[in-house]
Amino acid sequence: METRKTALYDVHQQAGAKLVEFAGYYMPIQYRGIIEEHRRVRTTVGLFDVSHMGEFIVKGPNAEAFLQKITINDVSKVDVRQVQYSAMCYPEGGIVDDLLIYRFPDHYLMVVNAANLDKDWEWANRHLIGGVTLTNESDRYSLLALQGPMAQKTLQKLTALDLNKIDYYWLDEAEAAGVPMMISRTGYTGELGYELMMPNESAVKVWKAVMAAGAEFDIEPIGLGARDTLRLEMKYCLYGNDIDQTTNPLEAGLGWITKLNKGEFISREALLQIKAAGLKRKLIGFDMPGRAFPRHGYAIYSGGERVGVVTSGTFSPSLEKGIGTGYVPVELAAVGTPLEIEIRNSRMPATVCETPFYKK
Amino acid sequence: MTVPEDLLYTNEHEWVRVEGDVAVVGITDYAQGELGDVVFVELPAVGTAVKQADAFGTIEAVKAVSDLFAPASGEVVEVNPLLTDAPETVNKDPYGEGWMVKVRLSSAGELANLLKADAYKQLVG
């Protein structure tokens, strides 16, 4: 399939982005460098194009019942204009995808991972029930993420809506930069921030207006490279790394979104059994002293025995050391437990640590 | 992206500056750009024997790790001490301050296997 471009492709090129293929799109991996972009988001503000993400709209009298069936969090608890982090699971308990559910007055919006878009669409349609209209709007909308301590001050210059009225994981519909859009106080960085969803035709206008409004705060465009280091410092899960079909939400640390008592849903039986049997392993965070950097796929050892695999790992620009995540047996999951990571045939010391790795 | 005319290159994006019987080795501007921010360079100790086309070290960027391949065989006679604390020098000045090792050549004839600047330019297009 031909690699696609987001509405902002030309803007990224002009900004000097290094564009790489990701989930079927040419996406900016970096502009000026991952470390500098990362620090900009932590210290002031940055703007991301995340238009590759998928958007499904769920309408109809049974929309809530449908989402209750295919997701593990309790959709009945989501108020109008509220956002919920959730996941879809297979009947065996493995994860189809993690996603956000946004509730509007007359419909729900599912925002799913780009790499899983086709699989999610097929999965949702396979489990569709009567009284629900499901549409894939992924090609119509652009999604921008404005993240960092100065995100609110930047966006406030462009809208009459009082942004103080949008709490964390809530949304509103308003005009900003003269464009009607959805503004949600969400993000994948651990910083104050907003995500803006608008039709593709308006994306360039909004991007330029936000960049101009943020100029006084030294705003810069941020690529997917820094998006990954920012999310990992918060230990936010990345599908395909930390969670996938072979991992269940309980061992992934997503028990807080797994509402086993909300009623029937796909995977409930399996997750109840897994919980009753007790978890065998857990997704932990670890850090490494010196210049040793863990990577996805490296083996984790304890006492000479291979006990797990690194699911995400990087140099942490905030902490300036190697940090990583991986699944280890529960008896090795306590903070302070020494581990070893095999890096190019030598085993380097690591320690299970508190997460998020990065704290304000 | 610069490709100095007076250097020789490998297909794996190392460069060589021949100074008498010693080869100064680093990675190219193209390579540092592809890698992104370099955070660690692991180099062999002085005295280590390296063999043309074999891995002699590794370079870690934020996103990825790559092997470094020896452009020519010989003995490592000097290692750039600057890179221990300032690995980002490889990004800032790949052909100058960002050099990695100096190798005393054991078979200078091997240099014929390396690419000249024009050929390397074609490789990285």
Short mmCIF file of C-alpha atoms in Angstrom, two decimals:
data_model
loop_
_atom_site.label_atom_id
_atom_site.label_comp_id
_atom_site.label_asym_id
_atom_site.label_seq_id
_atom_site.Cartn_x
_atom_site.Cartn_y
_atom_site.Cartn_z
CA MET A 1 0.00 0.00 0.00
CA GLU A 2 1.22 3.46 -0.82
CA THR A 3 2.56 5.45 2.10
CA ARG A 4 0.19 8.28 2.93
CA LYS A 5 0.71 11.87 3.96
CA THR A 6 -1.06 13.78 6.69
CA ALA A 7 -2.51 17.20 5.89
CA LEU A 8 0.64 18.68 7.47
CA TYR A 9 3.22 16.84 5.36
CA ASP A 10 4.42 19.95 3.53
CA VAL A 11 4.57 21.94 6.76
CA HIS A 12 6.80 19.26 8.30
CA GLN A 13 9.09 19.24 5.29
CA GLN A 14 9.45 23.00 5.43
CA ALA A 15 10.25 22.75 9.14
CA GLY A 16 13.14 20.39 8.33
CA ALA A 17 11.55 17.25 9.75
CA LYS A 18 13.03 13.85 9.18
CA LEU A 19 10.00 11.99 7.87
CA VAL A 20 9.81 8.22 8.22
CA GLU A 21 7.13 5.71 7.40
CA PHE A 22 5.10 4.86 10.46
CA ALA A 23 1.81 2.94 10.41
CA GLY A 24 1.37 3.66 6.72
CA TYR A 25 2.06 7.41 6.97
CA TYR A 26 5.07 9.61 6.46
CA MET A 27 5.45 10.98 9.97
CA PRO A 28 7.99 13.38 11.47
CA ILE A 29 10.33 11.37 13.70
CA GLN A 30 12.29 14.49 14.65
CA TYR A 31 12.94 18.09 13.64
CA ARG A 32 15.92 19.50 15.57
CA GLY A 33 16.77 16.43 17.61
CA ILE A 34 14.95 14.20 20.07
CA ILE A 35 16.69 15.44 23.22
CA GLU A 36 16.06 19.10 22.49
CA GLU A 37 12.44 18.45 21.50
CA HIS A 38 11.89 16.36 24.62
CA ARG A 39 13.24 19.11 26.89
CA ARG A 40 11.15 21.72 25.14
CA VAL A 41 7.95 19.86 26.01
CA ARG A 42 9.10 19.36 29.61
CA THR A 43 10.08 23.02 30.05
CA THR A 44 7.79 25.10 27.81
CA VAL A 45 5.61 23.83 24.95
CA GLY A 46 5.68 21.74 21.79
CA LEU A 47 3.27 20.85 19.00
CA PHE A 48 2.84 17.33 17.60
CA ASP A 49 1.05 16.09 14.50
CA VAL A 50 -0.62 12.83 15.50
CA SER A 51 -3.05 12.72 12.60
CA HIS A 52 -2.09 9.13 11.87
CA MET A 53 -4.25 8.08 14.83
CA GLY A 54 -7.57 6.45 13.90
CA GLU A 55 -11.00 7.90 14.65
CA PHE A 56 -14.21 5.85 14.78
CA ILE A 57 -17.56 7.47 15.50
CA VAL A 58 -20.15 5.41 17.38
CA LYS A 59 -23.76 6.61 17.16
CA GLY A 60 -27.19 5.25 17.95
CA PRO A 61 -29.32 4.24 20.92
CA ASN A 62 -27.08 1.25 21.72
CA ALA A 63 -23.75 3.06 21.39
CA GLU A 64 -23.03 2.79 25.10
CA ALA A 65 -23.96 -0.89 25.24
CA PHE A 66 -21.72 -1.61 22.26
CA LEU A 67 -18.74 0.15 23.86
CA GLN A 68 -19.42 -1.63 27.16
CA LYS A 69 -19.20 -4.92 25.25
CA ILE A 70 -15.95 -4.29 23.40
CA THR A 71 -13.98 -2.24 25.95
CA ILE A 72 -12.81 -3.08 29.47
CA ASN A 73 -13.40 0.23 31.26
CA ASP A 74 -16.87 1.26 32.45
CA VAL A 75 -18.37 3.44 29.72
CA SER A 76 -21.47 4.14 31.84
CA LYS A 77 -19.26 6.32 34.06
CA VAL A 78 -18.32 8.65 31.19
CA ASP A 79 -20.23 11.92 31.25
CA VAL A 80 -20.96 14.03 28.21
CA ARG A 81 -17.70 15.82 27.30
CA GLN A 82 -15.61 13.42 29.33
CA VAL A 83 -12.75 11.27 28.01
CA GLN A 84 -11.84 7.77 29.16
CA TYR A 85 -8.72 5.67 28.68
CA SER A 86 -9.64 2.08 27.91
CA ALA A 87 -8.66 -1.03 25.98
CA MET A 88 -10.25 -3.70 23.83
CA CYS A 89 -9.34 -7.28 24.68
CA TYR A 90 -9.65 -10.68 23.03
CA PRO A 91 -11.80 -13.33 24.76
CA GLU A 92 -8.56 -14.90 26.09
CA GLY A 93 -7.58 -11.61 27.76
CA GLY A 94 -4.88 -10.42 25.32
CA ILE A 95 -5.10 -6.81 24.21
CA VAL A 96 -6.50 -5.79 20.79
CA ASP A 97 -5.60 -2.15 21.34
CA ASP A 98 -5.66 0.63 23.90
CA LEU A 99 -7.73 3.68 23.07
CA LEU A 100 -9.46 6.82 24.23
CA ILE A 101 -13.24 7.13 24.28
CA TYR A 102 -14.67 10.65 24.01
CA ARG A 103 -18.32 11.27 24.80
CA PHE A 104 -20.15 13.97 22.84
CA PRO A 105 -23.80 14.96 23.35
CA ASP A 106 -25.04 12.62 20.61
CA HIS A 107 -22.21 10.20 19.92
CA TYR A 108 -18.96 8.65 21.09
CA LEU A 109 -15.55 8.93 19.45
CA MET A 110 -12.94 6.17 19.66
CA VAL A 111 -9.35 7.25 19.01
CA VAL A 112 -7.21 4.20 18.28
CA ASN A 113 -3.59 3.48 17.43
CA ALA A 114 -2.68 4.02 13.79
CA ALA A 115 -0.80 0.73 13.55
CA ASN A 116 -3.93 -1.12 14.70
CA LEU A 117 -6.49 0.77 12.66
CA ASP A 118 -7.48 -2.01 10.24
CA LYS A 119 -7.47 -4.66 12.95
CA ASP A 120 -9.55 -2.49 15.30
CA TRP A 121 -12.05 -1.64 12.56
CA GLU A 122 -12.47 -5.31 11.73
CA TRP A 123 -12.77 -6.22 15.43
CA ALA A 124 -15.33 -3.52 16.20
CA ASN A 125 -17.44 -4.46 13.18
CA ARG A 126 -17.31 -8.15 14.03
CA HIS A 127 -18.85 -7.37 17.42
CA LEU A 128 -21.28 -4.71 16.25
CA ILE A 129 -24.78 -4.87 17.72
CA GLY A 130 -28.10 -3.50 16.48
CA GLY A 131 -28.92 0.14 17.08
CA VAL A 132 -25.34 1.27 16.50
CA THR A 133 -23.84 3.08 13.53
CA LEU A 134 -20.07 2.77 13.36
CA THR A 135 -18.14 4.95 10.93
CA ASN A 136 -14.42 5.22 10.27
CA GLU A 137 -13.58 8.94 10.06
CA SER A 138 -9.82 8.49 10.23
CA ASP A 139 -9.26 10.01 6.78
CA ARG A 140 -11.29 13.12 7.52
CA TYR A 141 -9.71 14.40 10.70
CA SER A 142 -6.36 15.73 11.78
CA LEU A 143 -5.20 15.50 15.37
CA LEU A 144 -2.67 17.87 16.93
CA ALA A 145 -1.22 17.57 20.41
CA LEU A 146 -0.10 20.76 22.16
CA GLN A 147 1.90 19.74 25.23
CA GLY A 148 3.98 21.44 27.89
CA PRO A 149 3.70 23.86 30.83
CA MET A 150 2.92 26.74 28.42
CA ALA A 151 0.31 24.81 26.41
CA GLN A 152 -2.66 26.50 28.05
CA LYS A 153 -1.24 30.00 27.71
CA THR A 154 -0.52 29.29 24.04
CA LEU A 155 -3.95 27.93 23.19
CA GLN A 156 -5.82 30.50 25.25
CA LYS A 157 -4.61 33.20 22.87
CA LEU A 158 -6.53 31.54 20.05
CA THR A 159 -9.91 30.84 21.64
CA ALA A 160 -12.66 32.61 23.56
CA LEU A 161 -13.34 29.41 25.46
CA ASP A 162 -12.01 29.58 29.03
CA LEU A 163 -9.55 26.69 29.06
CA ASN A 164 -9.60 26.61 32.87
CA LYS A 165 -13.03 25.04 32.47
CA ILE A 166 -11.63 21.94 30.78
CA ASP A 167 -10.37 19.53 33.45
CA TYR A 168 -7.94 16.69 32.84
CA TYR A 169 -9.62 14.10 30.60
CA TRP A 170 -12.52 16.36 29.63
CA LEU A 171 -13.26 18.02 26.29
CA ASP A 172 -15.16 20.84 24.73
CA GLU A 173 -16.13 21.94 21.25
CA ALA A 174 -15.13 25.47 20.40
CA GLU A 175 -13.59 27.71 17.83
CA ALA A 176 -9.84 28.22 18.01
CA ALA A 177 -7.83 30.11 15.39
CA GLY A 178 -11.20 30.62 13.68
CA VAL A 179 -11.70 26.88 13.20
CA PRO A 180 -14.42 24.84 14.95
CA MET A 181 -12.69 21.92 16.67
CA MET A 182 -12.66 19.51 19.54
CA ILE A 183 -10.32 20.49 22.36
CA SER A 184 -9.55 17.84 24.94
CA ARG A 185 -7.22 18.10 27.89
CA THR A 186 -5.37 14.90 27.13
CA GLY A 187 -1.93 13.86 26.00
CA TYR A 188 0.83 11.28 26.03
CA THR A 189 3.63 13.25 27.68
CA GLY A 190 2.74 13.72 31.35
CA GLU A 191 2.63 17.50 30.85
CA LEU A 192 -0.26 19.92 30.86
CA GLY A 193 -1.63 19.76 27.35
CA TYR A 194 -4.43 19.59 24.87
CA GLU A 195 -5.32 17.58 21.82
CA LEU A 196 -7.09 19.36 18.99
CA MET A 197 -9.17 17.54 16.41
CA MET A 198 -10.32 19.31 13.27
CA PRO A 199 -11.16 18.50 9.64
CA ASN A 200 -8.05 17.97 7.47
CA GLU A 201 -8.78 21.13 5.44
CA SER A 202 -8.20 23.29 8.54
CA ALA A 203 -5.13 21.52 9.93
CA VAL A 204 -2.50 23.75 8.31
CA LYS A 205 -4.30 26.90 9.42
CA VAL A 206 -4.51 25.69 13.01
CA TRP A 207 -0.90 24.44 13.04
CA LYS A 208 0.41 27.80 11.87
CA ALA A 209 -1.78 29.75 14.29
CA VAL A 210 -0.63 27.62 17.25
CA MET A 211 3.02 27.94 16.25
CA ALA A 212 2.62 31.73 16.02
CA ALA A 213 0.77 31.94 19.34
CA GLY A 214 3.46 29.86 21.03
CA ALA A 215 6.38 31.82 19.57
CA GLU A 216 6.74 33.89 22.72
CA PHE A 217 7.16 30.62 24.66
CA ASP A 218 9.70 29.23 22.16
CA ILE A 219 7.31 26.62 20.86
CA GLU A 220 8.79 24.05 18.46
CA PRO A 221 7.30 21.17 16.47
CA ILE A 222 7.96 17.82 18.15
CA GLY A 223 8.41 14.48 16.40
CA LEU A 224 7.42 10.94 17.25
CA GLY A 225 10.90 10.26 18.63
CA ALA A 226 10.41 12.64 21.55
CA ARG A 227 6.80 11.51 21.87
CA ASP A 228 8.17 8.06 22.66
CA THR A 229 10.78 9.22 25.20
CA LEU A 230 8.20 11.50 26.87
CA ARG A 231 5.63 8.73 27.19
CA LEU A 232 8.16 6.21 28.43
CA GLU A 233 9.36 8.56 31.20
CA MET A 234 5.72 8.44 32.40
CA LYS A 235 5.53 4.64 31.87
CA TYR A 236 2.56 5.08 29.58
CA CYS A 237 2.08 1.85 27.63
CA LEU A 238 2.85 1.69 23.93
CA TYR A 239 0.91 -0.90 21.95
CA GLY A 240 3.27 -3.23 20.12
CA ASN A 241 5.96 -2.71 22.77
CA ASP A 242 4.52 -2.99 26.27
CA ILE A 243 1.11 -4.40 25.45
CA ASP A 244 -0.14 -6.66 22.67
CA GLN A 245 -2.17 -9.79 22.00
CA THR A 246 0.10 -11.82 24.33
CA THR A 247 -0.25 -9.52 27.36
CA ASN A 248 -3.29 -8.92 29.52
CA PRO A 249 -4.26 -5.58 31.05
CA LEU A 250 -3.85 -6.79 34.64
CA GLU A 251 -0.18 -7.71 34.29
CA ALA A 252 0.38 -4.55 32.21
CA GLY A 253 -0.58 -2.39 35.20
CA LEU A 254 -3.90 -1.47 33.59
CA GLY A 255 -6.03 -2.95 36.38
CA TRP A 256 -7.28 0.57 37.05
CA ILE A 257 -9.11 0.59 33.70
CA THR A 258 -10.25 -3.05 33.96
CA LYS A 259 -13.74 -2.94 35.46
CA LEU A 260 -14.56 -6.59 36.04
CA ASN A 261 -17.79 -5.76 37.87
CA LYS A 262 -19.34 -3.52 35.22
CA GLY A 263 -21.28 -6.41 33.67
CA GLU A 264 -20.57 -8.64 30.70
CA PHE A 265 -17.86 -7.67 28.21
CA ILE A 266 -15.47 -9.45 25.87
CA SER A 267 -12.57 -10.93 27.89
CA ARG A 268 -14.29 -10.65 31.28
CA GLU A 269 -14.32 -14.42 31.95
CA ALA A 270 -10.65 -14.78 31.09
CA LEU A 271 -9.61 -11.75 33.13
CA LEU A 272 -11.61 -12.98 36.14
CA GLN A 273 -9.79 -16.31 35.94
CA ILE A 274 -6.41 -14.61 35.54
CA LYS A 275 -7.13 -12.46 38.55
CA ALA A 276 -8.34 -15.40 40.66
CA ALA A 277 -5.28 -17.47 39.75
CA GLY A 278 -2.98 -14.58 40.66
CA LEU A 279 -0.69 -12.71 38.33
CA LYS A 280 2.42 -14.58 37.18
CA ARG A 281 4.30 -11.53 35.93
CA LYS A 282 4.10 -7.75 35.96
CA LEU A 283 5.21 -4.87 33.78
CA ILE A 284 7.87 -3.11 35.83
CA GLY A 285 10.06 -0.09 35.29
CA PHE A 286 13.81 -0.24 35.85
CA ASP A 287 16.71 2.12 35.56
CA MET A 288 20.37 1.54 34.81
CA PRO A 289 23.48 3.33 36.11
CA GLY A 290 26.16 4.66 33.80
CA ARG A 291 25.97 4.67 30.05
CA ALA A 292 23.93 1.50 29.60
CA PHE A 293 20.73 1.82 27.62
CA PRO A 294 18.08 -0.88 27.41
CA ARG A 295 16.22 -1.52 24.15
CA HIS A 296 13.03 -3.31 23.16
CA GLY A 297 13.77 -7.02 22.95
CA TYR A 298 16.83 -7.21 25.24
CA ALA A 299 16.76 -10.11 27.73
CA ILE A 300 16.25 -9.52 31.46
CA TYR A 301 18.20 -11.77 33.85
CA SER A 302 18.10 -12.43 37.57
CA GLY A 303 20.58 -14.70 39.34
CA GLY A 304 21.90 -16.04 36.04
CA GLU A 305 18.46 -16.98 34.80
CA ARG A 306 16.58 -15.36 31.96
CA VAL A 307 13.39 -13.98 33.54
CA GLY A 308 11.90 -11.62 30.97
CA VAL A 309 12.29 -9.27 28.04
CA VAL A 310 12.61 -5.50 27.82
CA THR A 311 9.44 -4.12 26.20
CA SER A 312 10.51 -0.45 26.00
CA GLY A 313 13.87 1.14 26.67
CA THR A 314 15.65 4.36 25.97
CA PHE A 315 18.04 7.02 27.13
CA SER A 316 15.89 9.28 29.31
CA PRO A 317 16.55 12.91 28.35
CA SER A 318 15.14 14.14 31.68
CA LEU A 319 17.00 11.71 33.94
CA GLU A 320 20.04 11.31 31.67
CA LYS A 321 20.25 7.57 32.18
CA GLY A 322 18.87 4.38 30.74
CA ILE A 323 15.28 3.52 31.64
CA GLY A 324 13.12 0.65 30.53
CA THR A 325 10.08 -1.49 31.08
CA GLY A 326 9.60 -5.22 30.89
CA TYR A 327 7.63 -8.14 32.24
CA VAL A 328 9.22 -10.03 35.15
CA PRO A 329 7.86 -12.70 37.53
CA VAL A 330 5.86 -11.05 40.36
CA GLU A 331 8.45 -12.10 42.95
CA LEU A 332 10.98 -9.87 41.13
CA ALA A 333 8.63 -6.91 40.69
CA ALA A 334 9.24 -5.06 43.98
CA VAL A 335 10.94 -1.66 43.80
CA GLY A 336 14.63 -2.07 44.59
CA THR A 337 14.96 -5.58 43.14
CA PRO A 338 18.27 -5.97 41.29
CA LEU A 339 18.07 -7.25 37.71
CA GLU A 340 20.49 -7.59 34.83
CA ILE A 341 19.92 -6.55 31.24
CA GLU A 342 21.84 -8.32 28.52
CA ILE A 343 23.37 -5.67 26.27
CA ARG A 344 25.58 -6.98 23.47
CA ASN A 345 26.53 -10.18 25.34
CA SER A 346 27.29 -8.55 28.67
CA ARG A 347 24.89 -8.40 31.58
CA MET A 348 24.58 -4.90 32.95
CA PRO A 349 23.05 -4.03 36.35
CA ALA A 350 19.54 -2.58 36.56
CA THR A 351 17.16 -1.93 39.45
CA VAL A 352 13.38 -2.06 39.59
CA CYS A 353 12.36 1.55 40.29
CA GLU A 354 9.35 3.69 41.08
CA THR A 355 7.26 4.82 38.14
CA PRO A 356 6.53 7.22 36.54
CA PHE A 357 10.28 7.50 36.05
CA TYR A 358 9.94 11.26 35.69
CA LYS A 359 8.37 13.31 38.46
CA LYS A 360 7.92 17.05 38.56
CA MET B 1 25.04 16.77 4.44
CA THR B 2 28.74 17.01 3.73
CA VAL B 3 31.09 14.42 2.21
CA PRO B 4 34.68 15.75 2.30
CA GLU B 5 36.63 14.96 -0.86
CA ASP B 6 39.85 13.98 0.92
CA LEU B 7 38.43 11.07 2.94
CA LEU B 8 37.72 7.41 2.21
CA TYR B 9 34.42 5.78 3.18
CA THR B 10 32.86 2.42 4.01
CA ASN B 11 29.46 1.15 2.93
CA GLU B 12 28.52 1.27 6.63
CA HIS B 13 29.12 5.05 6.81
CA GLU B 14 32.51 5.25 8.53
CA TRP B 15 35.13 7.65 7.18
CA VAL B 16 38.92 7.35 7.18
CA ARG B 17 41.58 10.03 7.03
CA VAL B 18 44.95 8.49 6.22
CA GLU B 19 47.84 10.21 8.02
CA GLY B 20 51.01 8.29 7.16
CA ASP B 21 50.55 4.73 8.47
CA VAL B 22 47.69 5.75 10.75
CA ALA B 23 43.99 5.88 9.84
CA VAL B 24 41.74 8.29 11.74
CA VAL B 25 38.22 6.83 11.85
CA GLY B 26 34.81 8.36 12.48
CA ILE B 27 31.24 8.20 11.19
CA THR B 28 29.91 10.36 8.39
CA ASP B 29 27.63 13.36 8.56
CA TYR B 30 24.95 11.25 6.90
CA ALA B 31 25.33 8.56 9.60
CA GLN B 32 25.10 10.99 12.51
CA GLY B 33 22.01 12.57 10.92
CA GLU B 34 20.31 9.21 10.52
CA LEU B 35 21.19 8.14 14.07
CA GLY B 36 20.08 11.36 15.73
CA ASP B 37 21.32 12.46 19.16
CA VAL B 38 24.30 10.31 20.11
CA VAL B 39 24.35 9.47 23.84
CA PHE B 40 27.14 6.89 24.08
CA VAL B 41 30.06 5.68 22.02
CA GLU B 42 31.66 2.41 23.08
CA LEU B 43 35.20 2.14 21.71
CA PRO B 44 37.97 -0.48 22.04
CA ALA B 45 40.97 0.05 24.32
CA VAL B 46 44.30 1.25 22.95
CA GLY B 47 46.22 -1.80 21.80
CA THR B 48 43.19 -3.69 20.52
CA ALA B 49 43.61 -5.33 17.12
CA VAL B 50 40.79 -4.58 14.70
CA LYS B 51 40.03 -6.24 11.38
CA GLN B 52 38.63 -4.60 8.28
CA ALA B 53 34.82 -4.89 8.10
CA ASP B 54 34.52 -6.33 11.62
CA ALA B 55 32.64 -4.50 14.37
CA PHE B 56 35.01 -2.58 16.65
CA GLY B 57 32.55 -0.62 18.76
CA THR B 58 28.98 0.58 19.10
CA ILE B 59 27.22 3.89 18.99
CA GLU B 60 24.02 4.55 20.91
CA ALA B 61 21.57 7.25 19.92
CA VAL B 62 18.37 7.99 21.80
CA LYS B 63 16.35 5.82 19.46
CA ALA B 64 18.78 3.22 18.20
CA VAL B 65 22.08 1.44 18.58
CA SER B 66 24.49 0.67 15.74
CA ASP B 67 27.73 -1.24 15.35
CA LEU B 68 30.85 0.56 14.20
CA PHE B 69 32.83 -1.28 11.53
CA ALA B 70 36.57 -1.04 11.10
CA PRO B 71 37.46 0.48 7.72
CA ALA B 72 40.89 -1.17 7.82
CA SER B 73 42.88 -3.70 9.85
CA GLY B 74 45.46 -2.69 12.42
CA GLU B 75 46.05 -1.76 16.03
CA VAL B 76 44.16 0.94 17.89
CA VAL B 77 46.75 3.53 18.92
CA GLU B 78 44.46 6.30 20.18
CA VAL B 79 40.83 6.67 21.27
CA ASN B 80 39.07 10.04 21.31
CA PRO B 81 38.79 10.86 25.04
CA LEU B 82 36.28 13.64 24.38
CA LEU B 83 33.51 11.20 23.47
CA THR B 84 33.29 9.69 26.96
CA ASP B 85 31.69 12.79 28.44
CA ALA B 86 30.55 14.55 25.28
CA PRO B 87 29.26 11.87 22.88
CA GLU B 88 27.13 14.55 21.19
CA THR B 89 30.38 15.81 19.61
CA VAL B 90 29.77 13.12 16.97
CA ASN B 91 26.62 15.02 15.93
CA LYS B 92 28.22 18.45 16.08
CA ASP B 93 31.47 17.77 14.26
CA PRO B 94 31.51 14.27 12.75
CA TYR B 95 34.63 14.81 10.60
CA GLY B 96 36.60 16.82 13.17
CA GLU B 97 36.32 16.73 16.98
CA GLY B 98 33.96 13.76 16.68
CA TRP B 99 36.61 11.33 15.40
CA MET B 100 36.59 7.97 17.21
CA VAL B 101 39.81 5.97 16.94
CA LYS B 102 43.21 6.05 15.28
CA VAL B 103 44.39 2.73 13.86
CA ARG B 104 47.98 1.88 12.85
CA LEU B 105 47.42 0.16 9.53
CA SER B 106 48.70 -3.40 9.21
CA SER B 107 47.86 -3.80 5.53
CA ALA B 108 47.58 -0.48 3.76
CA GLY B 109 46.53 -2.30 0.59
CA GLU B 110 43.08 -2.79 2.15
CA LEU B 111 42.38 0.91 1.68
CA ALA B 112 41.71 0.09 -1.97
CA ASN B 113 38.49 -1.60 -0.81
CA LEU B 114 37.09 1.70 0.49
CA LEU B 115 34.90 4.18 -1.36
CA LYS B 116 36.06 7.55 -2.62
CA ALA B 117 33.91 10.59 -1.90
CA ASP B 118 32.05 10.45 -5.24
CA ALA B 119 31.12 6.81 -4.74
CA TYR B 120 30.01 7.46 -1.17
CA LYS B 121 27.88 10.41 -2.29
CA GLN B 122 26.14 8.08 -4.71
CA LEU B 123 25.58 5.54 -1.95
CA VAL B 124 23.77 8.01 0.29
CA GLY B 125 22.10 9.70 -2.65
#
